[in-house]
Amino acid sequence: MTHALPGYVCAQDGTSADVRTAPWCCPLCGGPWDLDFAPDPANAPTPAAGPNSLWRYASALPLPGAFSVSLAEGNTPLVPLAERVHAKLDFLMPTLSFKDRGAVMLAELARRLGPERVVADSSGNAGTAFAAYCARAGLTCEVFVPEGTSEKKTGQMRAHGAAVRVVPGGREAAAAAARTAADLPGVFYASHVFNPYFLHGTKTYVYEIWEAMGGHLPEVLVVPVGNGTLLLGAALAAAELARHGVRPPALVAVQAEAVAPLAAAFAAGAEHAEPVPQVPTLAEGIAIPAPPRARQILAAVRASGGTFLTVPDDRLRAAQLDLARRGLFVEPTAAACWAAVGPAAPGDPLRGRTAVLPLCGAGAKSGLAA
């Protein structure tokens, strides 16, 4: 039986395209795609009946029919960090980061489309996730990374069989190189930014919280934001669950103080973010100077009644060590949310509300911040 794949649609100009023949971005404006998909509200998820992976939420996912790509990703623990604050341990995913949630969706999509090769760009975690899931799916994978990417991460990519292309310059240079390759025939661009199937994978993060909390969500979801893939997935899930009577949370977005174009735009009341310089920061995973989905991220945070917070490197370093002393060793980027709302945060950013934050990447990938 052949199942139709939901098509792409551009939020900016309404352009639509078939997933099987579409370019990797909107041909009119060059922006990222959204997906022409919404779960059937009459078909509420019944996760307890599903497999022990994020595919347990298949009724809410845009890949119909039987899936074959999985490493039992998802279903990560929710543990208390402080009174009214829980952490979701997504660093316990198969490749040690939350990026597995979207990577498994794109690998399954690519398997169905049958490209000659898959290309991706990454500062580390997304690349390792794509390498692993392409290996699982039997797909040829090529990952473009900026110079200075952790050798532990590039080594993991190579171990999975991916070809690693080190690009001089920063994160944007690696993305530009991957997009040039993506324009060639027979190539599937596994972009965690431009391809909306990735966002429908990350939304399972919130579905799991909903399941673990007995059918409701916390008052606040604190989310690290660079390209915004976890936040936008969270917003998707919150909207979908709201149709079943679940009260949506406020979204509190956290950026590195050194590279914070979205926080600056939010503070200025702007609908879009102006690019900022690429400067070094411990939170390299969220140091994105010009996020392509900036407009959507800002709108989602505002619609939720949330806000943006920024954290300097010294608080990131302290938060990473504090989490390690609590038994949770994560990479510096993954400590950003705890730096923003934990005991060392100035003021009372949560105002006593219940909250969940993600610990997105394992410390074994990059070590303790120097």
Tab-separated table of C-alpha atoms in Angstrom:
chain	number	residue	atom	x	y	z
A	1	MET	CA	0.000	0.000	0.000
A	2	THR	CA	1.391	3.421	-0.976
A	3	HIS	CA	0.996	6.226	1.535
A	4	ALA	CA	1.141	9.843	0.413
A	5	LEU	CA	3.756	12.040	2.067
A	6	PRO	CA	2.578	15.447	3.341
A	7	GLY	CA	3.877	18.191	1.087
A	8	TYR	CA	5.923	21.294	1.734
A	9	VAL	CA	4.475	24.782	2.015
A	10	CYS	CA	6.226	28.128	2.465
A	11	ALA	CA	4.905	30.182	5.365
A	12	GLN	CA	6.122	33.403	3.736
A	13	ASP	CA	4.595	33.252	0.255
A	14	GLY	CA	2.336	30.182	0.201
A	15	THR	CA	4.394	28.239	-2.346
A	16	SER	CA	3.675	24.510	-2.154
A	17	ALA	CA	5.707	21.573	-3.425
A	18	ASP	CA	5.703	17.788	-3.576
A	19	VAL	CA	8.251	16.292	-1.174
A	20	ARG	CA	9.440	13.880	-3.871
A	21	THR	CA	10.412	16.600	-6.337
A	22	ALA	CA	10.849	19.756	-4.237
A	23	PRO	CA	14.075	21.723	-3.898
A	24	TRP	CA	15.471	21.947	-0.370
A	25	CYS	CA	14.121	25.488	0.138
A	26	CYS	CA	11.300	27.625	-1.210
A	27	PRO	CA	12.258	28.511	-4.808
A	28	LEU	CA	10.643	31.957	-4.554
A	29	CYS	CA	11.954	33.352	-1.276
A	30	GLY	CA	14.720	30.897	-0.389
A	31	GLY	CA	13.220	30.326	3.046
A	32	PRO	CA	12.661	27.087	4.954
A	33	TRP	CA	9.672	24.874	4.310
A	34	ASP	CA	6.773	24.167	6.631
A	35	LEU	CA	4.695	21.022	6.310
A	36	ASP	CA	1.137	20.695	5.053
A	37	PHE	CA	0.212	18.412	7.916
A	38	ALA	CA	-1.811	18.354	11.106
A	39	PRO	CA	-2.693	15.217	13.080
A	40	ASP	CA	-6.312	14.134	12.884
A	41	PRO	CA	-7.862	15.587	16.076
A	42	ALA	CA	-10.211	12.610	16.198
A	43	ASN	CA	-7.228	10.285	16.434
A	44	ALA	CA	-5.701	11.116	19.814
A	45	PRO	CA	-2.272	9.559	20.530
A	46	THR	CA	-2.319	6.405	22.638
A	47	PRO	CA	1.391	6.142	23.450
A	48	ALA	CA	1.114	3.251	25.895
A	49	ALA	CA	0.147	1.027	22.965
A	50	GLY	CA	3.142	2.000	20.842
A	51	PRO	CA	6.766	0.858	20.584
A	52	ASN	CA	9.458	1.935	23.027
A	53	SER	CA	10.616	4.794	20.822
A	54	LEU	CA	9.272	8.098	19.533
A	55	TRP	CA	7.327	6.082	16.946
A	56	ARG	CA	4.842	5.436	19.772
A	57	TYR	CA	3.369	8.797	18.671
A	58	ALA	CA	2.942	7.635	15.067
A	59	SER	CA	-0.599	8.994	14.885
A	60	ALA	CA	0.814	12.498	15.396
A	61	LEU	CA	3.716	12.097	12.958
A	62	PRO	CA	3.714	12.944	9.225
A	63	LEU	CA	5.219	9.677	7.951
A	64	PRO	CA	2.273	7.329	7.398
A	65	GLY	CA	2.546	3.579	7.213
A	66	ALA	CA	5.149	1.251	8.653
A	67	PHE	CA	8.525	2.699	9.665
A	68	SER	CA	11.794	0.786	9.446
A	69	VAL	CA	14.424	3.217	10.768
A	70	SER	CA	14.831	3.284	14.543
A	71	LEU	CA	17.429	2.941	17.282
A	72	ALA	CA	14.802	2.975	20.066
A	73	GLU	CA	15.229	6.738	20.333
A	74	GLY	CA	13.053	8.779	22.671
A	75	ASN	CA	11.287	7.894	25.900
A	76	THR	CA	14.078	9.602	27.864
A	77	PRO	CA	13.786	10.039	31.663
A	78	LEU	CA	12.288	13.047	33.406
A	79	VAL	CA	14.073	13.720	36.706
A	80	PRO	CA	13.722	16.456	39.364
A	81	LEU	CA	16.381	19.170	39.486
A	82	ALA	CA	14.856	21.533	42.005
A	83	GLU	CA	11.474	22.235	43.545
A	84	ARG	CA	8.979	22.469	40.664
A	85	VAL	CA	11.748	22.034	38.040
A	86	HIS	CA	12.447	18.817	36.120
A	87	ALA	CA	15.092	17.962	33.542
A	88	LYS	CA	14.493	15.690	30.575
A	89	LEU	CA	17.610	13.634	29.898
A	90	ASP	CA	17.824	13.738	26.128
A	91	PHE	CA	21.594	13.248	26.340
A	92	LEU	CA	20.697	9.575	26.874
A	93	MET	CA	19.532	9.251	23.259
A	94	PRO	CA	21.371	6.725	21.004
A	95	THR	CA	23.886	9.300	19.679
A	96	LEU	CA	23.864	11.254	22.961
A	97	SER	CA	21.814	14.272	21.883
A	98	PHE	CA	18.225	15.331	21.230
A	99	LYS	CA	19.006	15.668	17.512
A	100	ASP	CA	18.163	11.963	17.163
A	101	ARG	CA	14.480	12.956	17.338
A	102	GLY	CA	14.635	14.804	14.040
A	103	ALA	CA	17.367	12.709	12.443
A	104	VAL	CA	15.302	9.526	12.608
A	105	MET	CA	12.457	11.310	10.803
A	106	LEU	CA	14.692	12.594	8.012
A	107	ALA	CA	16.431	9.239	7.636
A	108	GLU	CA	13.064	7.487	7.320
A	109	LEU	CA	11.929	10.130	4.817
A	110	ALA	CA	15.138	9.772	2.805
A	111	ARG	CA	14.805	5.976	2.831
A	112	ARG	CA	11.392	6.339	1.227
A	113	LEU	CA	12.611	8.855	-1.350
A	114	GLY	CA	15.683	6.794	-2.298
A	115	PRO	CA	18.351	9.458	-3.034
A	116	GLU	CA	21.863	8.614	-4.230
A	117	ARG	CA	23.313	10.300	-1.134
A	118	VAL	CA	22.362	12.367	1.870
A	119	VAL	CA	24.167	15.586	2.816
A	120	ALA	CA	23.945	17.536	6.044
A	121	ASP	CA	25.689	20.410	7.801
A	122	SER	CA	26.347	20.533	11.510
A	123	SER	CA	28.495	21.913	14.300
A	124	GLY	CA	28.488	18.417	15.762
A	125	ASN	CA	25.420	16.815	17.298
A	126	ALA	CA	23.139	16.899	14.261
A	127	GLY	CA	25.943	15.495	12.143
A	128	THR	CA	26.524	12.558	14.454
A	129	ALA	CA	22.786	11.874	14.548
A	130	PHE	CA	22.424	11.957	10.755
A	131	ALA	CA	25.505	9.755	10.319
A	132	ALA	CA	24.094	7.144	12.697
A	133	TYR	CA	20.577	7.089	11.294
A	134	CYS	CA	21.763	7.052	7.685
A	135	ALA	CA	23.921	4.067	8.619
A	136	ARG	CA	20.853	2.432	10.140
A	137	ALA	CA	18.852	3.149	6.970
A	138	GLY	CA	21.610	2.004	4.593
A	139	LEU	CA	22.072	5.489	3.119
A	140	THR	CA	25.300	7.161	1.968
A	141	CYS	CA	25.910	10.232	4.133
A	142	GLU	CA	28.171	13.283	3.841
A	143	VAL	CA	28.424	15.846	6.659
A	144	PHE	CA	29.855	19.359	6.277
A	145	VAL	CA	31.264	20.728	9.537
A	146	PRO	CA	32.991	24.015	10.414
A	147	GLU	CA	36.662	23.952	11.296
A	148	GLY	CA	37.170	23.525	15.018
A	149	THR	CA	34.329	21.022	15.409
A	150	SER	CA	35.020	18.626	18.268
A	151	GLU	CA	37.174	15.709	17.112
A	152	LYS	CA	35.066	13.433	19.297
A	153	LYS	CA	32.023	14.376	17.236
A	154	THR	CA	33.689	14.125	13.830
A	155	GLY	CA	35.217	10.819	14.908
A	156	GLN	CA	31.760	9.520	15.765
A	157	MET	CA	30.481	10.592	12.326
A	158	ARG	CA	33.303	8.755	10.581
A	159	ALA	CA	32.776	5.670	12.722
A	160	HIS	CA	29.198	5.518	11.434
A	161	GLY	CA	30.545	5.568	7.875
A	162	ALA	CA	29.833	9.198	6.990
A	163	ALA	CA	32.206	11.273	4.878
A	164	VAL	CA	33.159	14.360	6.902
A	165	ARG	CA	33.941	17.571	5.008
A	166	VAL	CA	35.692	20.181	7.187
A	167	VAL	CA	34.889	23.673	5.899
A	168	PRO	CA	37.107	26.695	6.701
A	169	GLY	CA	35.181	29.275	8.691
A	170	GLY	CA	32.225	29.046	11.024
A	171	ARG	CA	28.823	27.425	11.144
A	172	GLU	CA	27.399	29.489	8.275
A	173	ALA	CA	30.273	28.502	5.964
A	174	ALA	CA	29.554	24.815	6.574
A	175	ALA	CA	25.871	25.375	5.848
A	176	ALA	CA	26.665	27.185	2.590
A	177	ALA	CA	28.897	24.327	1.444
A	178	ALA	CA	26.212	21.748	2.215
A	179	ARG	CA	23.571	23.743	0.362
A	180	THR	CA	25.781	23.920	-2.722
A	181	ALA	CA	26.034	20.133	-2.640
A	182	ALA	CA	22.287	19.876	-2.011
A	183	ASP	CA	21.575	21.534	-5.360
A	184	LEU	CA	23.123	18.611	-7.248
A	185	PRO	CA	20.918	15.830	-8.719
A	186	GLY	CA	20.231	12.776	-6.600
A	187	VAL	CA	20.992	14.515	-3.300
A	188	PHE	CA	18.715	14.674	-0.271
A	189	TYR	CA	19.532	17.608	2.035
A	190	ALA	CA	18.964	16.411	5.585
A	191	SER	CA	18.673	19.911	6.986
A	192	HIS	CA	17.550	20.182	10.575
A	193	VAL	CA	16.756	23.836	9.815
A	194	PHE	CA	15.085	23.849	6.392
A	195	ASN	CA	13.285	20.496	6.403
A	196	PRO	CA	10.100	20.581	8.528
A	197	TYR	CA	10.002	16.813	9.016
A	198	PHE	CA	12.805	17.381	11.524
A	199	LEU	CA	10.535	19.639	13.613
A	200	HIS	CA	7.872	16.947	13.729
A	201	GLY	CA	10.520	14.667	15.195
A	202	THR	CA	11.571	17.149	17.875
A	203	LYS	CA	7.950	17.711	18.897
A	204	THR	CA	7.961	14.209	20.404
A	205	TYR	CA	10.037	15.722	23.232
A	206	VAL	CA	6.863	17.458	24.436
A	207	TYR	CA	4.616	14.477	23.785
A	208	GLU	CA	6.863	12.460	26.096
A	209	ILE	CA	6.635	15.112	28.815
A	210	TRP	CA	2.852	15.082	28.438
A	211	GLU	CA	2.818	11.313	28.819
A	212	ALA	CA	5.243	11.302	31.782
A	213	MET	CA	3.239	14.009	33.599
A	214	GLY	CA	0.001	12.104	33.356
A	215	GLY	CA	-1.632	13.986	30.502
A	216	HIS	CA	-0.649	17.563	31.231
A	217	LEU	CA	2.308	19.888	30.637
A	218	PRO	CA	4.307	22.152	32.984
A	219	GLU	CA	3.598	25.850	33.119
A	220	VAL	CA	6.930	26.613	31.440
A	221	LEU	CA	9.154	24.850	28.936
A	222	VAL	CA	12.690	26.252	29.035
A	223	VAL	CA	14.438	25.588	25.721
A	224	PRO	CA	17.914	26.426	24.350
A	225	VAL	CA	17.627	28.218	21.016
A	226	GLY	CA	20.056	28.605	18.139
A	227	ASN	CA	18.239	27.517	14.993
A	228	GLY	CA	15.171	26.868	17.132
A	229	THR	CA	14.400	23.305	16.069
A	230	LEU	CA	13.523	22.082	19.561
A	231	LEU	CA	11.489	25.189	20.399
A	232	LEU	CA	9.502	25.058	17.161
A	233	GLY	CA	8.869	21.357	17.656
A	234	ALA	CA	7.680	22.136	21.180
A	235	ALA	CA	5.322	24.790	19.826
A	236	LEU	CA	3.913	22.300	17.314
A	237	ALA	CA	3.263	19.709	20.013
A	238	ALA	CA	1.747	22.251	22.396
A	239	ALA	CA	-0.684	23.391	19.693
A	240	GLU	CA	-1.611	19.817	18.790
A	241	LEU	CA	-2.159	18.792	22.413
A	242	ALA	CA	-4.192	21.943	23.056
A	243	ARG	CA	-6.798	20.522	20.649
A	244	HIS	CA	-7.217	17.715	23.182
A	245	GLY	CA	-7.686	20.110	26.093
A	246	VAL	CA	-4.070	20.257	27.315
A	247	ARG	CA	-3.090	23.695	28.609
A	248	PRO	CA	-0.072	24.937	26.598
A	249	PRO	CA	3.051	26.114	28.444
A	250	ALA	CA	4.933	29.378	28.132
A	251	LEU	CA	8.094	28.981	26.071
A	252	VAL	CA	11.212	30.489	27.657
A	253	ALA	CA	13.986	30.576	25.056
A	254	VAL	CA	17.637	30.674	26.119
A	255	GLN	CA	20.494	32.031	24.028
A	256	ALA	CA	24.210	32.463	24.603
A	257	GLU	CA	24.869	36.079	25.535
A	258	ALA	CA	27.715	36.252	22.989
A	259	VAL	CA	25.501	35.290	20.014
A	260	ALA	CA	21.900	36.265	20.718
A	261	PRO	CA	20.163	37.699	17.631
A	262	LEU	CA	16.740	36.376	18.662
A	263	ALA	CA	16.911	37.723	22.204
A	264	ALA	CA	17.879	41.144	20.830
A	265	ALA	CA	14.998	41.106	18.354
A	266	PHE	CA	12.532	40.015	21.036
A	267	ALA	CA	13.650	42.832	23.354
A	268	ALA	CA	13.269	45.336	20.515
A	269	GLY	CA	9.780	44.105	19.637
A	270	ALA	CA	10.952	43.126	16.147
A	271	GLU	CA	9.328	40.408	14.045
A	272	HIS	CA	12.624	39.306	12.526
A	273	ALA	CA	16.207	39.109	13.808
A	274	GLU	CA	19.101	41.002	12.296
A	275	PRO	CA	22.309	38.946	11.867
A	276	VAL	CA	24.967	39.352	14.539
A	277	PRO	CA	28.709	38.621	14.403
A	278	GLN	CA	29.877	35.042	14.909
A	279	VAL	CA	32.021	35.163	18.038
A	280	PRO	CA	33.353	32.348	20.234
A	281	THR	CA	31.183	31.010	23.049
A	282	LEU	CA	31.087	27.831	25.104
A	283	ALA	CA	27.542	27.251	23.834
A	284	GLU	CA	28.666	26.533	20.285
A	285	GLY	CA	25.567	24.467	19.537
A	286	ILE	CA	23.292	27.513	19.801
A	287	ALA	CA	25.678	30.168	18.467
A	288	ILE	CA	23.718	30.856	15.274
A	289	PRO	CA	24.161	34.452	14.036
A	290	ALA	CA	21.314	34.407	11.466
A	291	PRO	CA	18.655	31.745	12.174
A	292	PRO	CA	16.581	31.079	9.009
A	293	ARG	CA	13.434	30.472	11.079
A	294	ALA	CA	13.880	33.609	13.212
A	295	ARG	CA	10.443	35.007	12.390
A	296	GLN	CA	8.704	31.765	13.389
A	297	ILE	CA	10.706	31.418	16.602
A	298	LEU	CA	9.920	34.953	17.752
A	299	ALA	CA	6.241	34.521	16.929
A	300	ALA	CA	6.037	31.203	18.799
A	301	VAL	CA	7.595	32.604	21.961
A	302	ARG	CA	5.339	35.658	21.923
A	303	ALA	CA	2.203	33.605	21.249
A	304	SER	CA	3.001	31.371	24.226
A	305	GLY	CA	3.414	34.279	26.631
A	306	GLY	CA	7.082	33.399	27.034
A	307	THR	CA	10.317	35.347	26.837
A	308	PHE	CA	14.017	35.167	26.003
A	309	LEU	CA	16.901	34.873	28.459
A	310	THR	CA	20.626	35.080	27.743
A	311	VAL	CA	23.533	33.517	29.629
A	312	PRO	CA	27.234	34.470	29.658
A	313	ASP	CA	29.977	31.893	29.408
A	314	ASP	CA	30.927	32.085	33.079
A	315	ARG	CA	27.403	31.057	34.103
A	316	LEU	CA	27.393	28.309	31.466
A	317	ARG	CA	30.628	26.957	32.913
A	318	ALA	CA	29.252	27.088	36.454
A	319	ALA	CA	25.957	25.473	35.431
A	320	GLN	CA	27.739	22.613	33.664
A	321	LEU	CA	29.773	21.920	36.803
A	322	ASP	CA	26.710	22.236	39.047
A	323	LEU	CA	24.835	19.676	36.946
A	324	ALA	CA	27.848	17.357	37.033
A	325	ARG	CA	27.868	17.592	40.834
A	326	ARG	CA	24.227	16.477	40.686
A	327	GLY	CA	25.248	13.414	38.649
A	328	LEU	CA	24.391	14.852	35.215
A	329	PHE	CA	27.395	15.397	32.940
A	330	VAL	CA	26.337	17.368	29.879
A	331	GLU	CA	28.137	19.484	27.300
A	332	PRO	CA	28.267	23.286	27.833
A	333	THR	CA	25.433	24.066	25.396
A	334	ALA	CA	23.195	21.613	27.246
A	335	ALA	CA	23.793	23.531	30.476
A	336	ALA	CA	22.417	26.781	29.034
A	337	CYS	CA	18.884	26.382	30.361
A	338	TRP	CA	20.069	25.537	33.880
A	339	ALA	CA	22.364	28.564	33.714
A	340	ALA	CA	19.321	30.668	32.817
A	341	VAL	CA	16.862	29.453	35.474
A	342	GLY	CA	18.932	27.517	38.038
A	343	PRO	CA	20.137	28.661	41.458
A	344	ALA	CA	22.830	30.944	40.007
A	345	ALA	CA	20.378	32.802	37.746
A	346	PRO	CA	19.683	36.420	38.678
A	347	GLY	CA	16.199	37.229	39.929
A	348	ASP	CA	13.425	34.663	39.743
A	349	PRO	CA	12.948	33.917	36.017
A	350	LEU	CA	10.414	31.126	36.608
A	351	ARG	CA	8.401	33.073	39.214
A	352	GLY	CA	7.574	29.867	41.065
A	353	ARG	CA	6.048	28.141	38.051
A	354	THR	CA	6.531	24.465	37.232
A	355	ALA	CA	9.069	23.952	34.483
A	356	VAL	CA	10.877	21.338	32.410
A	357	LEU	CA	14.209	21.927	30.707
A	358	PRO	CA	16.163	19.635	28.373
A	359	LEU	CA	19.678	18.356	28.917
A	360	CYS	CA	20.359	17.983	25.219
A	361	GLY	CA	23.882	16.662	24.768
A	362	ALA	CA	26.277	14.444	26.727
A	363	GLY	CA	29.411	15.839	28.318
A	364	ALA	CA	31.384	12.927	26.902
A	365	LYS	CA	31.086	14.619	23.509
A	366	SER	CA	33.083	17.727	24.440
A	367	GLY	CA	34.277	17.477	28.041
A	368	LEU	CA	34.136	20.047	30.828
A	369	ALA	CA	34.279	23.701	29.815
A	370	ALA	CA	37.737	25.167	30.363
